Short mmCIF file of C-alpha atoms and ligand atoms in Angstrom, two decimals:
data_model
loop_
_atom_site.label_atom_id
_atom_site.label_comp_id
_atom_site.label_asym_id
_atom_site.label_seq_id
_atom_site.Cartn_x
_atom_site.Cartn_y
_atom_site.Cartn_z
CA UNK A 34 88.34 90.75 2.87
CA UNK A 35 86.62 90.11 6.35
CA UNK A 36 86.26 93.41 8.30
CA UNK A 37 88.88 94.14 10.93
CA UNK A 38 86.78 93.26 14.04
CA UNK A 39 86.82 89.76 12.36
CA UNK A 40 90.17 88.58 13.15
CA UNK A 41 90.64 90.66 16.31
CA UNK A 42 91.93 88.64 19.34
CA UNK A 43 88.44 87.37 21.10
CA UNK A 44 87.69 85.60 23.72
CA UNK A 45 88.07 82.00 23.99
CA UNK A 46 87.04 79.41 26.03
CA UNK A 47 89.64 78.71 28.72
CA UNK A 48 89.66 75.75 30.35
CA UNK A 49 90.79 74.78 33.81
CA UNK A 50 93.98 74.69 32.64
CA UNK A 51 94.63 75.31 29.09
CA UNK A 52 93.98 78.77 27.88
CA UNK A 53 92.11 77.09 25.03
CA UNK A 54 93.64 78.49 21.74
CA UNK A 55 91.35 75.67 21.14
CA UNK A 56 88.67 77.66 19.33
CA UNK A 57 85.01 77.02 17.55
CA UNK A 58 86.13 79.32 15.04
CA UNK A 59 89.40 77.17 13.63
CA UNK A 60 89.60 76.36 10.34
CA UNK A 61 90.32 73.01 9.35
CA UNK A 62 93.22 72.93 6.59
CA UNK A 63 93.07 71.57 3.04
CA UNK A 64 95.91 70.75 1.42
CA UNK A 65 97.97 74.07 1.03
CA UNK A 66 96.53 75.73 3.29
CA UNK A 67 98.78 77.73 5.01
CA UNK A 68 99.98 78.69 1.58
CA UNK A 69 97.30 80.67 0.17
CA UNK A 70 96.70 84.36 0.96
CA UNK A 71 95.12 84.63 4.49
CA UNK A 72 92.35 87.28 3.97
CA UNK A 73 92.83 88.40 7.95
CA UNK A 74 96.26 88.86 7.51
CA UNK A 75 96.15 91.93 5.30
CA UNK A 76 94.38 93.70 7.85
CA UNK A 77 98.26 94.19 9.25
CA UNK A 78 99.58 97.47 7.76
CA UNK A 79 101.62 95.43 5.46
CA UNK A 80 105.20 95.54 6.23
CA UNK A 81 107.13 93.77 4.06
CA UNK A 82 108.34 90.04 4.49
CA UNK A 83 111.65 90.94 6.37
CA UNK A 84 113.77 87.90 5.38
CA UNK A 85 114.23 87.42 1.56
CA UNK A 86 115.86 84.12 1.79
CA UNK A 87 113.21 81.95 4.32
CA UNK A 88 111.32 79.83 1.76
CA UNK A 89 108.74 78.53 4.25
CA UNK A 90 105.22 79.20 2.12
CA UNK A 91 103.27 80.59 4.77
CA UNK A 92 105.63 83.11 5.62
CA UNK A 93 106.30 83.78 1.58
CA UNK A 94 102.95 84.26 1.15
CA UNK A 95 102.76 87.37 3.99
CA UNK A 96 100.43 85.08 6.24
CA UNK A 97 102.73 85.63 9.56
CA UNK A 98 101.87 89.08 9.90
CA UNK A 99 102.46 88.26 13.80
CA UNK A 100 105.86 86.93 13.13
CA UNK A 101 107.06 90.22 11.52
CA UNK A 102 105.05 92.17 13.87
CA UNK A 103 107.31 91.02 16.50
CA UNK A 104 110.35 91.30 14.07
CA UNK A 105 110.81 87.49 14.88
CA UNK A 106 113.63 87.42 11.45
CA UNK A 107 116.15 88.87 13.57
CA UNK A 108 116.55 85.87 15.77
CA UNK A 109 117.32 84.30 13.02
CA UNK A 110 120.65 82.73 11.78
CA UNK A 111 122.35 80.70 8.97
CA UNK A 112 125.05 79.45 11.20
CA UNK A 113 123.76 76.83 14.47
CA UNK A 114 123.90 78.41 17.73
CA UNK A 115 126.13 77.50 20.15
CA UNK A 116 123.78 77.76 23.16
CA UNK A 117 120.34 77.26 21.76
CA UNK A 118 117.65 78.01 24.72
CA UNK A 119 115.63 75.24 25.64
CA UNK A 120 112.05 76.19 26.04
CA UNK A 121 109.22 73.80 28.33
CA UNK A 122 106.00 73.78 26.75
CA UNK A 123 104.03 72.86 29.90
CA UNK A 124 100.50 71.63 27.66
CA UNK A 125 98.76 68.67 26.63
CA UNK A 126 102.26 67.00 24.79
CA UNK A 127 103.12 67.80 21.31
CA UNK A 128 102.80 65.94 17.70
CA UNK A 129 107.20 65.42 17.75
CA UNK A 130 106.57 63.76 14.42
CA UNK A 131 104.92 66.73 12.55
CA UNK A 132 107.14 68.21 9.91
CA UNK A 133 107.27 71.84 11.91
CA UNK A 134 108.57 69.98 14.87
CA UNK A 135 110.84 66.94 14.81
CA UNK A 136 114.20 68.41 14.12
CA UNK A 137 113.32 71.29 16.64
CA UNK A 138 113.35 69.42 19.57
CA UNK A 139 115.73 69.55 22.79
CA UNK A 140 117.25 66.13 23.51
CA UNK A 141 118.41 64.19 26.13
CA UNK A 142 121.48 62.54 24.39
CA UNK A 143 122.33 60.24 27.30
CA UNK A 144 118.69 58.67 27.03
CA UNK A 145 118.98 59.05 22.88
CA UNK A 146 122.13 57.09 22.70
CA UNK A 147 121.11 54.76 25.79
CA UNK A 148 119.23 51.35 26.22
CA UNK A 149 116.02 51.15 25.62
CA UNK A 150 113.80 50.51 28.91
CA UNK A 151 116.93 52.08 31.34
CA UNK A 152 116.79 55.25 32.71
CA UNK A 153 120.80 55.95 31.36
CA UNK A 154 120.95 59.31 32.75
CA UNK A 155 119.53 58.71 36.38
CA UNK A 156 117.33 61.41 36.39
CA UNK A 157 114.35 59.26 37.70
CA UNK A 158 112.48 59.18 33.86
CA UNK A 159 113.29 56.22 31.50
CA UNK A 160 113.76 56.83 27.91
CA UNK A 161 112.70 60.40 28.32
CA UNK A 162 114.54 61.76 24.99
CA UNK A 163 112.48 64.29 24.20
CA UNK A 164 110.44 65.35 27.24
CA UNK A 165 107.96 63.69 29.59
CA UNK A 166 104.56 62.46 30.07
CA UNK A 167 103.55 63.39 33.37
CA UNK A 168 100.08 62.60 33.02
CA UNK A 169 100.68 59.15 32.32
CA UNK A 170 103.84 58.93 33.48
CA UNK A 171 105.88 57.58 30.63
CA UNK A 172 108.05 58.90 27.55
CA UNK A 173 105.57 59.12 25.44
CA UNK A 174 104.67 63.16 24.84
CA UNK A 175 102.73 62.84 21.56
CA UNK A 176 98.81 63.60 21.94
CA UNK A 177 97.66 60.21 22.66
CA UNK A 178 94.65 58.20 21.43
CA UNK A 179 92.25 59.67 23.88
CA UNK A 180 92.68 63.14 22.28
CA UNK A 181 92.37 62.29 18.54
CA UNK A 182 89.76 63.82 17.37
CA UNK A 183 90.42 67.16 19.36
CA UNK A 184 93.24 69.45 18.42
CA UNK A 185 96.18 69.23 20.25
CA UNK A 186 97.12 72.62 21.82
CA UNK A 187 100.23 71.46 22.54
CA UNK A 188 101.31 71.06 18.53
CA UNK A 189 99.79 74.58 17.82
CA UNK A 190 102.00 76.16 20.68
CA UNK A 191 105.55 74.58 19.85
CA UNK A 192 104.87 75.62 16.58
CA UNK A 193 105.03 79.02 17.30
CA UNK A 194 107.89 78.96 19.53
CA UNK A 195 110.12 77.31 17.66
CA UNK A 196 108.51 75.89 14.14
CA UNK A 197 111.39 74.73 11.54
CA UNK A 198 112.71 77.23 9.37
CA UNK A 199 113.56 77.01 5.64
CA UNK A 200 112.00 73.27 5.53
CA UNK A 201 109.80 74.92 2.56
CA UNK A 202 106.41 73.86 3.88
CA UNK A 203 104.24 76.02 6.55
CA UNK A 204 104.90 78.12 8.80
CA UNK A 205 108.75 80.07 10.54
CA UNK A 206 108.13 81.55 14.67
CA UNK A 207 110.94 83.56 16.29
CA UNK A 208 112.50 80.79 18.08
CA UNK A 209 112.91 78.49 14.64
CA UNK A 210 117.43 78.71 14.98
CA UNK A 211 117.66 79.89 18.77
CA UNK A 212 114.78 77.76 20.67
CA UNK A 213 115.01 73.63 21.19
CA UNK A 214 111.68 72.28 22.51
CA UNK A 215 111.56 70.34 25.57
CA UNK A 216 107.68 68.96 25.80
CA UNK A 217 105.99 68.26 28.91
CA UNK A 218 102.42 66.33 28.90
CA UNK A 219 100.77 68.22 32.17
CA UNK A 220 97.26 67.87 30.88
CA UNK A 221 95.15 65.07 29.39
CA UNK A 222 92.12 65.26 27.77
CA UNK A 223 89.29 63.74 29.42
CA UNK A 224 88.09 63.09 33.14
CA UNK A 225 90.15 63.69 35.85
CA UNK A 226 93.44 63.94 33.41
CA UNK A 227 92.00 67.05 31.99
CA UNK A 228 92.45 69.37 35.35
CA UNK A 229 95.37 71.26 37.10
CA UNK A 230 97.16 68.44 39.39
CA UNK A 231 99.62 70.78 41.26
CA UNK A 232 101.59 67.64 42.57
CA UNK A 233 101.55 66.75 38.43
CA UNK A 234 102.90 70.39 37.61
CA UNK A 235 105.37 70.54 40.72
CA UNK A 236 107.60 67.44 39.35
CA UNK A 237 107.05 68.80 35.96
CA UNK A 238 108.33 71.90 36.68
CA UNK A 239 111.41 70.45 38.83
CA UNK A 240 112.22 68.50 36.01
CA UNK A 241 111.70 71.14 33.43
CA UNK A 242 114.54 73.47 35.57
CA UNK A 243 117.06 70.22 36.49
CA UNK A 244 117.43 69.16 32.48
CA UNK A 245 118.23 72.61 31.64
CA UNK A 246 114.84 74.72 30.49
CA UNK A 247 115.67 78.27 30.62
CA UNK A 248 111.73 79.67 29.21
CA UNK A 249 108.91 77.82 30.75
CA UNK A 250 105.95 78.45 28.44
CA UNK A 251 102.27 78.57 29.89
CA UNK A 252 99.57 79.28 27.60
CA UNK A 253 97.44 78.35 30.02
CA UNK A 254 96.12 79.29 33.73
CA UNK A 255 94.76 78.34 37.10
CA UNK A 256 93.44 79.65 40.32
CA UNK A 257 93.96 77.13 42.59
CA UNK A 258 97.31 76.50 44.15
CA UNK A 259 99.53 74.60 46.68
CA UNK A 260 102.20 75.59 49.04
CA UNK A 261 104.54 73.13 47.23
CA UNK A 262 103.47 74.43 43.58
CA UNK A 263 103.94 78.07 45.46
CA UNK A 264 107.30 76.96 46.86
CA UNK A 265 108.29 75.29 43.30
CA UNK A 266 107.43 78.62 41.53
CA UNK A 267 109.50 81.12 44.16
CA UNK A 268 112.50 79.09 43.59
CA UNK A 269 112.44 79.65 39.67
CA UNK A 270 110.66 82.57 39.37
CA UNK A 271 111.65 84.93 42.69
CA UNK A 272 114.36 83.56 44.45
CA UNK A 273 118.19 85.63 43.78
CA UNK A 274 120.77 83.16 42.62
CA UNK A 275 118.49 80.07 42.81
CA UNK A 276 120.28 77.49 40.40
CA UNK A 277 117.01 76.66 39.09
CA UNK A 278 115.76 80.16 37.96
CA UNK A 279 114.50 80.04 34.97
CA UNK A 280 112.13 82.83 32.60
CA UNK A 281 108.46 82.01 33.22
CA UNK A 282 106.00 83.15 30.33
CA UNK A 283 102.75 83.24 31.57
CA UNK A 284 99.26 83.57 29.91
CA UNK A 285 96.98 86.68 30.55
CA UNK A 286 93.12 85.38 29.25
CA UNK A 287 91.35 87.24 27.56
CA UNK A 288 87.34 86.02 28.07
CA UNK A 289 86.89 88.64 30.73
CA UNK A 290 87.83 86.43 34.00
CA UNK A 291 87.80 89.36 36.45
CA UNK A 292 91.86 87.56 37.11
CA UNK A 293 94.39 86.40 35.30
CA UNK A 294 95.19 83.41 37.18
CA UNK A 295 98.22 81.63 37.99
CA UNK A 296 101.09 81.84 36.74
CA UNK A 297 100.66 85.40 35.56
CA UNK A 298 99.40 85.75 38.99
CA UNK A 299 102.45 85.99 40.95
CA UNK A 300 104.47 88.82 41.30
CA UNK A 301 108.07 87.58 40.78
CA UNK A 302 110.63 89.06 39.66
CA UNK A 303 111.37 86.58 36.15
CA UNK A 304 107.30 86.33 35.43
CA UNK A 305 106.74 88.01 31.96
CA UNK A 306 103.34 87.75 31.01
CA UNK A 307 101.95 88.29 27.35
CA UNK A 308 99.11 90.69 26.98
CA UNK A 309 96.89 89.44 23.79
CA UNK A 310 96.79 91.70 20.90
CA UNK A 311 94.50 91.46 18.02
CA UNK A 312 96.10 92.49 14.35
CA UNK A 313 94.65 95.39 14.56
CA UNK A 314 97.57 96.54 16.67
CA UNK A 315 94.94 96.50 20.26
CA UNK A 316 94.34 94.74 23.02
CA UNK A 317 92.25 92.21 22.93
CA UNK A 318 88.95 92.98 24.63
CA UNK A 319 88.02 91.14 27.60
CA UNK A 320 91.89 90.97 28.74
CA UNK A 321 92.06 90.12 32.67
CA UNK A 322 93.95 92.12 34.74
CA UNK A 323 97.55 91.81 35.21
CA UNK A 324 99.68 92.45 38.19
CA UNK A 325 102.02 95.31 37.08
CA UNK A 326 105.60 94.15 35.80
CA UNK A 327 107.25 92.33 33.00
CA UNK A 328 103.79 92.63 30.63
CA UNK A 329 104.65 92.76 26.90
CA UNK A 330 101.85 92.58 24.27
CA UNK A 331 102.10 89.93 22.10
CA UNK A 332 100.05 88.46 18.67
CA UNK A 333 96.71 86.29 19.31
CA UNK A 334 94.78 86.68 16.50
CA UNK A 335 94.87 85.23 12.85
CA UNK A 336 97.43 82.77 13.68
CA UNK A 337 98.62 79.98 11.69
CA UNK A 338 100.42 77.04 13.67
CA UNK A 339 100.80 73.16 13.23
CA UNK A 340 98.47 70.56 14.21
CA UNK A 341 98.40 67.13 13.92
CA UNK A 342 97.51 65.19 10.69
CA UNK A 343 95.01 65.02 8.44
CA UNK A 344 94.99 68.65 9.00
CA UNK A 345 98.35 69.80 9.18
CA UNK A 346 98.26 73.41 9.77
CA UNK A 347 95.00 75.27 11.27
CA UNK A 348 94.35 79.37 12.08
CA UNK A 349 93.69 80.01 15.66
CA UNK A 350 93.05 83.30 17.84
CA UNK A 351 93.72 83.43 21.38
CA UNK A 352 95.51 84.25 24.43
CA UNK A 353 97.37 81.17 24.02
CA UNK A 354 99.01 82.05 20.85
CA UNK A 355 100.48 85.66 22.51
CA UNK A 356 102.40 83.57 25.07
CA UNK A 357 103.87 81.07 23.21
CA UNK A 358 104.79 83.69 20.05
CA UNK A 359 106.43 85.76 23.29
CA UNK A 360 108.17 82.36 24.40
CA UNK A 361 109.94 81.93 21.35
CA UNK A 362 111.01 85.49 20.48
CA UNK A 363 112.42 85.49 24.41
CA UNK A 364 114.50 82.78 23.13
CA UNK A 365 115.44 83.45 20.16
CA UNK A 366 117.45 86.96 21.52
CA UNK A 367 118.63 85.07 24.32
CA UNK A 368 120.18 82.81 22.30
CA UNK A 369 121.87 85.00 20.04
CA UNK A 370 125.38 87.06 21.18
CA UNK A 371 126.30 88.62 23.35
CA UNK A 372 122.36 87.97 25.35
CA UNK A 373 123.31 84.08 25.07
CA UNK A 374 126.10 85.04 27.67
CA UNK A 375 123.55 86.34 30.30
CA UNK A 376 122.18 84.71 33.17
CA UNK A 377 118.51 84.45 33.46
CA UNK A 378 118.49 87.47 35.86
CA UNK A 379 120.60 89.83 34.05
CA UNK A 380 118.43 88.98 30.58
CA UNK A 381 115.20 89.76 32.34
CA UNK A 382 117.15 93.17 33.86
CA UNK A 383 118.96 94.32 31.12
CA UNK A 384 116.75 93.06 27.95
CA UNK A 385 112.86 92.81 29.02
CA UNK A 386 113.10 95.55 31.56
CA UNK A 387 115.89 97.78 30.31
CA UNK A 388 115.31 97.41 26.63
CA UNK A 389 111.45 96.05 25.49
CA UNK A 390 109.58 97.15 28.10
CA UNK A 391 110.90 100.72 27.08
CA UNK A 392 110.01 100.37 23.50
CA UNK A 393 107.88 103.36 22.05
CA UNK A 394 105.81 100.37 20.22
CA UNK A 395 102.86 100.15 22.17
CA UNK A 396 99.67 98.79 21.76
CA UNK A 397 96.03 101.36 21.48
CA UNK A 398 94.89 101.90 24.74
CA UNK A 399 92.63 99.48 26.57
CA UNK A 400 89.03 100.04 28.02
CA UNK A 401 90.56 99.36 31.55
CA UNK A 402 93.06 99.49 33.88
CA UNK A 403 96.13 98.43 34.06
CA UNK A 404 95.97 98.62 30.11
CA UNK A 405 94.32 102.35 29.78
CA UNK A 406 97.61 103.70 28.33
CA UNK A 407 97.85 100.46 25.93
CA UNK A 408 100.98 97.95 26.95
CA UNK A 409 104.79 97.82 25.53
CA UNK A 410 105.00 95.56 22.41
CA UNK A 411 107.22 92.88 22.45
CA UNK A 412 109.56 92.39 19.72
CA UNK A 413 113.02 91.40 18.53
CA UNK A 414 114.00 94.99 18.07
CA UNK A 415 116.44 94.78 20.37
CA UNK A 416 118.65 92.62 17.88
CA UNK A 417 118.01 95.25 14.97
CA UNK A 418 121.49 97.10 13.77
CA UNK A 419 121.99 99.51 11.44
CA UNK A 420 122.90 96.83 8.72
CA UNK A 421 120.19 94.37 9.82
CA UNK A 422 116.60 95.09 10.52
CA UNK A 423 112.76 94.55 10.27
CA UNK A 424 110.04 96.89 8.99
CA UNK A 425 108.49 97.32 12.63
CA UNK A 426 111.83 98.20 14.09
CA UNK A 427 112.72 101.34 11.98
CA UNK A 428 113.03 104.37 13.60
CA UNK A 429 114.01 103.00 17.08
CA UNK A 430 116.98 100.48 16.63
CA UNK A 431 119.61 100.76 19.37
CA UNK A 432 122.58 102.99 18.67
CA UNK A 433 125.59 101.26 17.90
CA UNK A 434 127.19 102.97 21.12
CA UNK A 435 124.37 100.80 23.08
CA UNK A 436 124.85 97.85 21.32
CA UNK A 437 128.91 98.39 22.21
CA UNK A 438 127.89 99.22 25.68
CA UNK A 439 126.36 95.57 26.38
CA UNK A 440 128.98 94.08 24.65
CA UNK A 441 131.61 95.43 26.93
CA UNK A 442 129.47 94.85 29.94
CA UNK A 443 129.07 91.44 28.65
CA UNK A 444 132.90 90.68 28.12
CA UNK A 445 133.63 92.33 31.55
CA UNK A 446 131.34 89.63 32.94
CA UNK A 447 132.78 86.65 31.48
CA UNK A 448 136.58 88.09 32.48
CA UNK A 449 135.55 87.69 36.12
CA1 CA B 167 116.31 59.42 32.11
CA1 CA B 168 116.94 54.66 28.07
CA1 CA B 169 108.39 75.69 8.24
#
């Protein structure tokens, strides 16, 4: 067994605009991979696996210690939801043909059913069925040729928002019933292609919010803006009744940048940013620091996600893998009743603010401020009941009066 500073959440190279979960320290995977025992993983006070009947191996095999950490089974469902929540990976595109990822991903049905070469839906994008490529500007959001060779951050993060369930191979993430991925190529990888290009970002983001995104997911940061991209973000993030609000999960790094960057940067009112927390339940060292607010801590280290053949799967640690892990356990409650009736407003006021950021789960205390009195840990907890729980959850699920309580203020809503 490696020692338990081994797999804590370290600092990673982040580039301009990809917190890298891109790290020197991945391990390429053989065949099986994410199947056999994970010696990091048991550093996790070992809570059992909380779903008997998921078959995917990595989760059978107790290697998603960060999965039931954040009690991601109870977004989970038999039955298809009726209102899944569609969730923007802003990164560097997404392998939509891996095994974790094809049948997860949102769709534009007028462009699926369409003509090939017409834009059938008028939205400005032709053929854009799963996403766009705003980098170069086409429908194609799989890692192109110019990034083989490198892995695809992009892959890794989807995964863990929203990797398929039950398909008995790899991995399960919070968001596997509840989150549909929309992907959005921001980034390249080389040259020019590989920096922020807040005109690039400030469509993306406009298109993101028009086709119906309700979690934009940045696992990555900048520091330069523009008035536009500052405009953009206000209307989403900030603005009171805005019909393109949306919830925007933003990366905190974790390599000791004395900030945190944009997005985490601005203090609006539906920013939630994920604090990175090793597995050995702290922060990880070197976290930036974060404008007080929505901050949950979230999972970065000993990871396993999806990456793009020959390898398949690979284990990661990083900032990169809190945000998205938070992205798809936001969704996944959201999506399930009676939170898929709220507006994005009321879930940030009545779930993250009212409910998980008053969890007595919180992480050790950090060396500095704002983190000296450790952060709230974010979790699905706030779907436990007393029939229906998770190992981490015991001992604080809601009462069944509260649960009754946002029911009725629910129903009350929808009567009006
Ligand atoms: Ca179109
Ligand atoms: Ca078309
Ligand atoms: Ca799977």
């Amino acid at each position: 067994m490696l020692p338990p500073q081994a797999c804590r959440a370290i600092a990673l190279p982040l580039a301009v605009l990809l917190a890298a979960a891109i790290s020197p320290s991945s391990t390429a995977a053989q065949a099986g991979f994410p199947c056999q025992p994970l010696s990091c993983s048991t550093l996790i006070p070992s809570l059992p696996v909380d779903e008997p009947h998921t078959n995917d191996c990595a989760y059978r095999a107790g290697n998603l210690w960060w999965l039931d950490y954040v009690a991601g089974s109870l977004a989970w469902t038999d039955t298809p939801r009726e209102k899944p929540v569609i969730v923007a990976v802003f990164d560097d595109g997404a392998d939509i043909d891996h095994e974790e990822l094809r049948n997860q991903l949102w769709t534009n049905e007028a462009e699926l059913h369409g003509r090939p070469g017409v834009d059938d839906d008028g939205n400005g994008y032709v053929d854009d069925v799963h996403g766009w490529n705003f980098v170069e500007n086409n429908a194609d959001v799989s890692p192109p040729a110019e990034c083989r060779g490198r892995l695809s951050h992009g892959t890794l993060m989807a995964s863990l928002i929203a990797a398929q369930r039950n398909n008995r191979v790899g991995i399960a993430a919070a968001g596997s019933d509840g989150a549909r991925l929309m992907i959005l190529r921001v980034v390249g990888c080389v040259g020019q292609n590989a920096s922020l290009d807040p005109e690039r970002l400030t469509r993306a983001l406009d298109y993101a919010t028009r086709m119906g995104a309700r979690v934009l997911s940045f696992s990555n940061h900048w520091y330069a803006s523009s008035p536009e991209l500052d405009r953009v973000f206000t209307e989403i993030a900030d603005r009171p009744g805005s019909p393109q609000a949306a919830l925007v999960v933003a990366s905190v790094p974790n390599k000791g940048e004395p900030l945190a960057g944009y997005p985490a940067a601005y203090a609006f009112r539906r920013v939630i940013r994920a604090i990175p927390i090793g597995n050995d339940d702290a922060l990880s060292p070197g976290t930036s620091p974060a404008p007080i607010g929505l901050n949950l801590g979230s999972p970065s280290a000993c990871v396993i996600g999806a990456s793009p053949r020959p390898e398949g799967y690979r284990l990661e640690q990083g900032s990169s893998n809190s945000t998205a892990i938070l992205s798809g356990v936001l969704a996944g409650i959201w999506s399930t009743p009676p939170y898929d009736k709220l507006t994005p407003d009321e879930f940030v006021a009545r779930v993250v603010r009212d409910r998980m950021l008053n969890t007595p789960r919180r992480s050790k205390p950090g060396s500095r401020p704002p983190y000296d009195h450790g952060v709230p840990l974010a979790d699905a907890c706030v779907l436990a009941t007393e029939k229906h729980s998770a190992g981490v959850c015991r001992g604080h699920e809601p009462t069944r009066n509260s649960v009754n309580e946002l029911q009725r203020h629910t129903s009350g809503r929808d009567s009006r």
